[in-house]
Structure formats: structure tokens, C-alpha cells
Amino acid sequence: MEPDLNLLRLFKAVAESHNFRAAADRLGITRSAVSQGVRKLEDSLGQALVQRSTRSVRLTEAGERLHRQVAGALSMLSAAWDEAGGDDTPHGLLRIAATSIAEPFLSGPLVASFARAYPGINLDVTVTDEEFDIVAAGFDAGVRLGEVIEQDMVAVPLGGPQRELAVASPAYIAACGAPAHPRELVGHRCIGWRRRPEVAPHRWEFVEEGRPFDVQVEPQVTTNDLSLMISAALAGGGITFGIEACFRPWLDRGELVPLLQDYLPPFPGFFLYFPGRRNTPPKLRALVEHVRASNGRG
């Protein structure tokens, strides 16, 4: 039996949206057409692919397996089609998953200049700190720190080396003093970050005489929102810790003060990453070339 590619594309949209209505909006069809398409695919395969509820759908084990197998294949098929048709003009929807701390990408200039240079590309950026398979989730590429990118991905440097900093407001330092060594942080009020509630807060890592170590900071305030971390620190709420680029505007104005800099050397920063394959779509090649050119200008 030959697979129906339209049904597979429809199923892929459902699997990535976890919702029939959202999948319908993404595909530009009705919700009932999505439901009927999934049912037809299930009938042809002889097994359930999704578990339906009033608000969302969840993939069955068979559905998870099918999605893993078809997501990358459909992307490769689309790229091969464009290549065979000789259409090298960058166009279409380009989906990117970027971590919330990727300041070189999220600050705006790179995205704005890319939009001006390639008016035929619609750039859809999802800001998320979840770690997942970007191909299985339907993204063309991602932006992350290099240390968390899978080895089989192609990674292009974005923005140069970075470093983490501990920072506090002048008011907090005047009231509570500044730590001279990272281990003194345990005696200070700290503002920490965590990806989600069930995950441990981000570790505060340092280097002394070439040896890395971390301090078991127990934050009085913990959040997954960078803007709250910065706002609380600006208001004198304590010492917070994160990528230097995220604090740069307030550091330049003296509203935040860097701490413990001797223990925080630079490291390879952010990368645009994507699956290595022979037929990279023109729209993704355009972004890669734009990032490389931006690095040269930086």
C-alpha cells in the first residue's frame, strides 16, 4: 500500500500541535477535515495513532513511532522537491526554536536584517528552554549554547564567545556587601533560574586556577523568567546569575554591577544548529549564510 503523503503531512501537524484546531489553522483547512484525515490514516494502518480529548490529542505508542519516522523524511522530501525543481529562491516558512538567553539572536538586529534581506521567508521563532529533538518537533533549526547541542547536528557559531556573570544592584552591594569568592554566595540573598518547576535550579559554575567548581546556592527567589530575575536584581532583591549579554544594557548604565569576574572565564557561546543533510532547503541556507556574514561583521 502506497502512503498518502497529504495524510502524513496532516498527521505531522497534529503530532506537533497536540490539537486538531491548531493543526487545522496551521494547514489552512477545517478542524473536521483534520479529524477525518487522522481517522482515515488510522483505518489504513489498522491502529490508533492518537488519543483524543475535548481539548487536546496525545500520540499513542504507534503514533509516536510514526511521527519519529516521518518528520525528518517529509522535510527531506520537501527540500529534494525544491532542489529538483530548480527553485533556489529562498522562500516559505522557516521555524526556529531559540533558548530564552540567546541574546545575540533575540536582541533583534540579526532577525530584522534577515527579514529585510529575504522578504520571501516567513520566520517563525519559538522561544523555549525545553530540550527536545527539533526535527521531530517540526523545526528547521535551533539556537542553543554549544554544550547542549547533539553531536550529529551541524552547528554555526552565533555571536562569539560568551560568559556567565553574577550581578547585583549598587543598592544591594551597599547594604549587604559583595562576595570576594564564589563560596561566599551561600551567605547572600540569591535569585536563581530554573527551566521548569520539577527541574533543579541552574547551577552557578565557576573556575579557579583552571579547575571548574560549582556553588550550592539556594536561591530565595527562583523563576523561569529572565526579565523577573533582572527586575528583582535591579530592585535590590539579591545577586543573580546568567549570560553577560543578557545583563549588558544595565551593566553599561551602572544599574547592575558585575561580581566575581576573575572566576568566570569566557566559553564558546551560542550556535545556530540544524540536521546535516544533503538537500538543505534554500530558506535554511539563507539563514546560515546570513548568520555567518553577521559573525564576520561582528
JSON list of N, CA, C and O in Angstrom, two decimals, residues 85-117:
[
{"chain": "A", "resi": 85, "resn": "GLY", "atom": "N", "xyz": [13.24, 20.95, -8.64]},
{"chain": "A", "resi": 85, "resn": "GLY", "atom": "CA", "xyz": [12.51, 21.92, -9.43]},
{"chain": "A", "resi": 85, "resn": "GLY", "atom": "C", "xyz": [13.35, 23.14, -9.79]},
{"chain": "A", "resi": 85, "resn": "GLY", "atom": "O", "xyz": [12.87, 24.04, -10.48]},
{"chain": "A", "resi": 86, "resn": "GLY", "atom": "N", "xyz": [14.57, 23.16, -9.28]},
{"chain": "A", "resi": 86, "resn": "GLY", "atom": "CA", "xyz": [15.46, 24.28, -9.61]},
{"chain": "A", "resi": 86, "resn": "GLY", "atom": "C", "xyz": [15.05, 25.58, -8.94]},
{"chain": "A", "resi": 86, "resn": "GLY", "atom": "O", "xyz": [15.47, 26.65, -9.35]},
{"chain": "A", "resi": 87, "resn": "ASP", "atom": "N", "xyz": [14.22, 25.50, -7.90]},
{"chain": "A", "resi": 87, "resn": "ASP", "atom": "CA", "xyz": [13.77, 26.71, -7.21]},
{"chain": "A", "resi": 87, "resn": "ASP", "atom": "C", "xyz": [14.73, 27.01, -6.06]},
{"chain": "A", "resi": 87, "resn": "ASP", "atom": "O", "xyz": [14.60, 26.48, -4.98]},
{"chain": "A", "resi": 88, "resn": "ASP", "atom": "N", "xyz": [15.72, 27.85, -6.33]},
{"chain": "A", "resi": 88, "resn": "ASP", "atom": "CA", "xyz": [16.71, 28.20, -5.32]},
{"chain": "A", "resi": 88, "resn": "ASP", "atom": "C", "xyz": [16.38, 29.53, -4.63]},
{"chain": "A", "resi": 88, "resn": "ASP", "atom": "O", "xyz": [17.17, 30.01, -3.82]},
{"chain": "A", "resi": 89, "resn": "THR", "atom": "N", "xyz": [15.27, 30.15, -4.97]},
{"chain": "A", "resi": 89, "resn": "THR", "atom": "CA", "xyz": [14.89, 31.40, -4.34]},
{"chain": "A", "resi": 89, "resn": "THR", "atom": "C", "xyz": [14.43, 31.12, -2.91]},
{"chain": "A", "resi": 89, "resn": "THR", "atom": "O", "xyz": [13.47, 30.37, -2.71]},
{"chain": "A", "resi": 90, "resn": "PRO", "atom": "N", "xyz": [15.09, 31.69, -1.91]},
{"chain": "A", "resi": 90, "resn": "PRO", "atom": "CA", "xyz": [14.67, 31.43, -0.54]},
{"chain": "A", "resi": 90, "resn": "PRO", "atom": "C", "xyz": [13.26, 31.93, -0.28]},
{"chain": "A", "resi": 90, "resn": "PRO", "atom": "O", "xyz": [12.96, 33.11, -0.49]},
{"chain": "A", "resi": 91, "resn": "HIS", "atom": "N", "xyz": [12.38, 31.03, 0.12]},
{"chain": "A", "resi": 91, "resn": "HIS", "atom": "CA", "xyz": [11.00, 31.42, 0.40]},
{"chain": "A", "resi": 91, "resn": "HIS", "atom": "C", "xyz": [10.38, 30.38, 1.33]},
{"chain": "A", "resi": 91, "resn": "HIS", "atom": "O", "xyz": [10.93, 29.31, 1.56]},
{"chain": "A", "resi": 92, "resn": "GLY", "atom": "N", "xyz": [9.23, 30.73, 1.88]},
{"chain": "A", "resi": 92, "resn": "GLY", "atom": "CA", "xyz": [8.48, 29.79, 2.71]},
{"chain": "A", "resi": 92, "resn": "GLY", "atom": "C", "xyz": [8.65, 30.06, 4.20]},
{"chain": "A", "resi": 92, "resn": "GLY", "atom": "O", "xyz": [9.25, 31.04, 4.63]},
{"chain": "A", "resi": 93, "resn": "LEU", "atom": "N", "xyz": [8.08, 29.16, 5.00]},
{"chain": "A", "resi": 93, "resn": "LEU", "atom": "CA", "xyz": [8.09, 29.28, 6.45]},
{"chain": "A", "resi": 93, "resn": "LEU", "atom": "C", "xyz": [9.35, 28.63, 7.02]},
{"chain": "A", "resi": 93, "resn": "LEU", "atom": "O", "xyz": [9.65, 27.47, 6.73]},
{"chain": "A", "resi": 94, "resn": "LEU", "atom": "N", "xyz": [10.08, 29.37, 7.83]},
{"chain": "A", "resi": 94, "resn": "LEU", "atom": "CA", "xyz": [11.30, 28.87, 8.47]},
{"chain": "A", "resi": 94, "resn": "LEU", "atom": "C", "xyz": [11.08, 28.90, 9.98]},
{"chain": "A", "resi": 94, "resn": "LEU", "atom": "O", "xyz": [10.97, 29.97, 10.59]},
{"chain": "A", "resi": 95, "resn": "ARG", "atom": "N", "xyz": [11.01, 27.72, 10.60]},
{"chain": "A", "resi": 95, "resn": "ARG", "atom": "CA", "xyz": [10.69, 27.61, 12.03]},
{"chain": "A", "resi": 95, "resn": "ARG", "atom": "C", "xyz": [11.97, 27.40, 12.84]},
{"chain": "A", "resi": 95, "resn": "ARG", "atom": "O", "xyz": [12.72, 26.47, 12.60]},
{"chain": "A", "resi": 96, "resn": "ILE", "atom": "N", "xyz": [12.16, 28.27, 13.84]},
{"chain": "A", "resi": 96, "resn": "ILE", "atom": "CA", "xyz": [13.36, 28.24, 14.68]},
{"chain": "A", "resi": 96, "resn": "ILE", "atom": "C", "xyz": [12.95, 28.12, 16.14]},
{"chain": "A", "resi": 96, "resn": "ILE", "atom": "O", "xyz": [12.04, 28.82, 16.60]},
{"chain": "A", "resi": 97, "resn": "ALA", "atom": "N", "xyz": [13.63, 27.25, 16.89]},
{"chain": "A", "resi": 97, "resn": "ALA", "atom": "CA", "xyz": [13.45, 27.15, 18.34]},
{"chain": "A", "resi": 97, "resn": "ALA", "atom": "C", "xyz": [14.68, 27.74, 19.01]},
{"chain": "A", "resi": 97, "resn": "ALA", "atom": "O", "xyz": [15.80, 27.26, 18.80]},
{"chain": "A", "resi": 98, "resn": "ALA", "atom": "N", "xyz": [14.50, 28.81, 19.79]},
{"chain": "A", "resi": 98, "resn": "ALA", "atom": "CA", "xyz": [15.64, 29.51, 20.40]},
{"chain": "A", "resi": 98, "resn": "ALA", "atom": "C", "xyz": [15.49, 29.56, 21.91]},
{"chain": "A", "resi": 98, "resn": "ALA", "atom": "O", "xyz": [14.40, 29.81, 22.43]},
{"chain": "A", "resi": 99, "resn": "THR", "atom": "N", "xyz": [16.59, 29.32, 22.62]},
{"chain": "A", "resi": 99, "resn": "THR", "atom": "CA", "xyz": [16.57, 29.45, 24.07]},
{"chain": "A", "resi": 99, "resn": "THR", "atom": "C", "xyz": [16.37, 30.91, 24.46]},
{"chain": "A", "resi": 99, "resn": "THR", "atom": "O", "xyz": [16.79, 31.83, 23.74]},
{"chain": "A", "resi": 100, "resn": "SER", "atom": "N", "xyz": [15.77, 31.13, 25.62]},
{"chain": "A", "resi": 100, "resn": "SER", "atom": "CA", "xyz": [15.42, 32.49, 26.04]},
{"chain": "A", "resi": 100, "resn": "SER", "atom": "C", "xyz": [16.63, 33.36, 26.35]},
{"chain": "A", "resi": 100, "resn": "SER", "atom": "O", "xyz": [16.51, 34.58, 26.47]},
{"chain": "A", "resi": 101, "resn": "ILE", "atom": "N", "xyz": [17.80, 32.74, 26.50]},
{"chain": "A", "resi": 101, "resn": "ILE", "atom": "CA", "xyz": [19.00, 33.53, 26.83]},
{"chain": "A", "resi": 101, "resn": "ILE", "atom": "C", "xyz": [19.88, 33.79, 25.61]},
{"chain": "A", "resi": 101, "resn": "ILE", "atom": "O", "xyz": [20.98, 34.32, 25.75]},
{"chain": "A", "resi": 102, "resn": "ALA", "atom": "N", "xyz": [19.38, 33.44, 24.42]},
{"chain": "A", "resi": 102, "resn": "ALA", "atom": "CA", "xyz": [20.18, 33.62, 23.19]},
{"chain": "A", "resi": 102, "resn": "ALA", "atom": "C", "xyz": [20.12, 35.07, 22.73]},
{"chain": "A", "resi": 102, "resn": "ALA", "atom": "O", "xyz": [19.56, 35.41, 21.69]},
{"chain": "A", "resi": 103, "resn": "GLU", "atom": "N", "xyz": [20.74, 35.94, 23.51]},
{"chain": "A", "resi": 103, "resn": "GLU", "atom": "CA", "xyz": [20.68, 37.38, 23.25]},
{"chain": "A", "resi": 103, "resn": "GLU", "atom": "C", "xyz": [21.21, 37.76, 21.87]},
{"chain": "A", "resi": 103, "resn": "GLU", "atom": "O", "xyz": [20.63, 38.63, 21.21]},
{"chain": "A", "resi": 104, "resn": "PRO", "atom": "N", "xyz": [22.30, 37.15, 21.35]},
{"chain": "A", "resi": 104, "resn": "PRO", "atom": "CA", "xyz": [22.77, 37.54, 20.01]},
{"chain": "A", "resi": 104, "resn": "PRO", "atom": "C", "xyz": [21.71, 37.33, 18.92]},
{"chain": "A", "resi": 104, "resn": "PRO", "atom": "O", "xyz": [21.71, 38.03, 17.92]},
{"chain": "A", "resi": 105, "resn": "PHE", "atom": "N", "xyz": [20.79, 36.38, 19.14]},
{"chain": "A", "resi": 105, "resn": "PHE", "atom": "CA", "xyz": [19.73, 36.13, 18.17]},
{"chain": "A", "resi": 105, "resn": "PHE", "atom": "C", "xyz": [18.47, 36.91, 18.51]},
{"chain": "A", "resi": 105, "resn": "PHE", "atom": "O", "xyz": [17.83, 37.51, 17.63]},
{"chain": "A", "resi": 106, "resn": "LEU", "atom": "N", "xyz": [18.10, 36.95, 19.79]},
{"chain": "A", "resi": 106, "resn": "LEU", "atom": "CA", "xyz": [16.82, 37.52, 20.19]},
{"chain": "A", "resi": 106, "resn": "LEU", "atom": "C", "xyz": [16.84, 39.03, 20.38]},
{"chain": "A", "resi": 106, "resn": "LEU", "atom": "O", "xyz": [15.79, 39.64, 20.54]},
{"chain": "A", "resi": 107, "resn": "SER", "atom": "N", "xyz": [18.02, 39.64, 20.38]},
{"chain": "A", "resi": 107, "resn": "SER", "atom": "CA", "xyz": [18.08, 41.09, 20.63]},
{"chain": "A", "resi": 107, "resn": "SER", "atom": "C", "xyz": [17.44, 41.90, 19.52]},
{"chain": "A", "resi": 107, "resn": "SER", "atom": "O", "xyz": [17.05, 43.05, 19.73]},
{"chain": "A", "resi": 108, "resn": "GLY", "atom": "N", "xyz": [17.32, 41.32, 18.31]},
{"chain": "A", "resi": 108, "resn": "GLY", "atom": "CA", "xyz": [16.57, 41.99, 17.26]},
{"chain": "A", "resi": 108, "resn": "GLY", "atom": "C", "xyz": [17.30, 42.30, 15.97]},
{"chain": "A", "resi": 108, "resn": "GLY", "atom": "O", "xyz": [16.77, 42.05, 14.89]},
{"chain": "A", "resi": 109, "resn": "PRO", "atom": "N", "xyz": [18.52, 42.87, 16.01]},
{"chain": "A", "resi": 109, "resn": "PRO", "atom": "CA", "xyz": [19.17, 43.28, 14.76]},
{"chain": "A", "resi": 109, "resn": "PRO", "atom": "C", "xyz": [19.36, 42.17, 13.75]},
{"chain": "A", "resi": 109, "resn": "PRO", "atom": "O", "xyz": [19.13, 42.37, 12.55]},
{"chain": "A", "resi": 110, "resn": "LEU", "atom": "N", "xyz": [19.77, 40.99, 14.18]},
{"chain": "A", "resi": 110, "resn": "LEU", "atom": "CA", "xyz": [20.00, 39.91, 13.23]},
{"chain": "A", "resi": 110, "resn": "LEU", "atom": "C", "xyz": [18.70, 39.48, 12.55]},
{"chain": "A", "resi": 110, "resn": "LEU", "atom": "O", "xyz": [18.65, 39.28, 11.35]},
{"chain": "A", "resi": 111, "resn": "VAL", "atom": "N", "xyz": [17.64, 39.34, 13.36]},
{"chain": "A", "resi": 111, "resn": "VAL", "atom": "CA", "xyz": [16.34, 38.95, 12.81]},
{"chain": "A", "resi": 111, "resn": "VAL", "atom": "C", "xyz": [15.82, 40.02, 11.85]},
{"chain": "A", "resi": 111, "resn": "VAL", "atom": "O", "xyz": [15.32, 39.72, 10.76]},
{"chain": "A", "resi": 112, "resn": "ALA", "atom": "N", "xyz": [15.96, 41.28, 12.24]},
{"chain": "A", "resi": 112, "resn": "ALA", "atom": "CA", "xyz": [15.46, 42.37, 11.40]},
{"chain": "A", "resi": 112, "resn": "ALA", "atom": "C", "xyz": [16.21, 42.44, 10.08]},
{"chain": "A", "resi": 112, "resn": "ALA", "atom": "O", "xyz": [15.61, 42.62, 9.01]},
{"chain": "A", "resi": 113, "resn": "SER", "atom": "N", "xyz": [17.53, 42.30, 10.12]},
{"chain": "A", "resi": 113, "resn": "SER", "atom": "CA", "xyz": [18.31, 42.37, 8.88]},
{"chain": "A", "resi": 113, "resn": "SER", "atom": "C", "xyz": [18.03, 41.17, 7.98]},
{"chain": "A", "resi": 113, "resn": "SER", "atom": "O", "xyz": [18.02, 41.29, 6.76]},
{"chain": "A", "resi": 114, "resn": "PHE", "atom": "N", "xyz": [17.77, 40.01, 8.59]},
{"chain": "A", "resi": 114, "resn": "PHE", "atom": "CA", "xyz": [17.42, 38.82, 7.80]},
{"chain": "A", "resi": 114, "resn": "PHE", "atom": "C", "xyz": [16.08, 39.03, 7.10]},
{"chain": "A", "resi": 114, "resn": "PHE", "atom": "O", "xyz": [15.91, 38.70, 5.92]},
{"chain": "A", "resi": 115, "resn": "ALA", "atom": "N", "xyz": [15.11, 39.61, 7.82]},
{"chain": "A", "resi": 115, "resn": "ALA", "atom": "CA", "xyz": [13.80, 39.85, 7.23]},
{"chain": "A", "resi": 115, "resn": "ALA", "atom": "C", "xyz": [13.89, 40.83, 6.05]},
{"chain": "A", "resi": 115, "resn": "ALA", "atom": "O", "xyz": [13.20, 40.66, 5.04]},
{"chain": "A", "resi": 116, "resn": "ARG", "atom": "N", "xyz": [14.74, 41.82, 6.18]},
{"chain": "A", "resi": 116, "resn": "ARG", "atom": "CA", "xyz": [14.92, 42.78, 5.08]},
{"chain": "A", "resi": 116, "resn": "ARG", "atom": "C", "xyz": [15.58, 42.11, 3.88]},
{"chain": "A", "resi": 116, "resn": "ARG", "atom": "O", "xyz": [15.22, 42.38, 2.74]},
{"chain": "A", "resi": 117, "resn": "ALA", "atom": "N", "xyz": [16.56, 41.25, 4.14]},
{"chain": "A", "resi": 117, "resn": "ALA", "atom": "CA", "xyz": [17.31, 40.63, 3.06]},
{"chain": "A", "resi": 117, "resn": "ALA", "atom": "C", "xyz": [16.53, 39.55, 2.32]},
{"chain": "A", "resi": 117, "resn": "ALA", "atom": "O", "xyz": [16.75, 39.32, 1.13]}
]
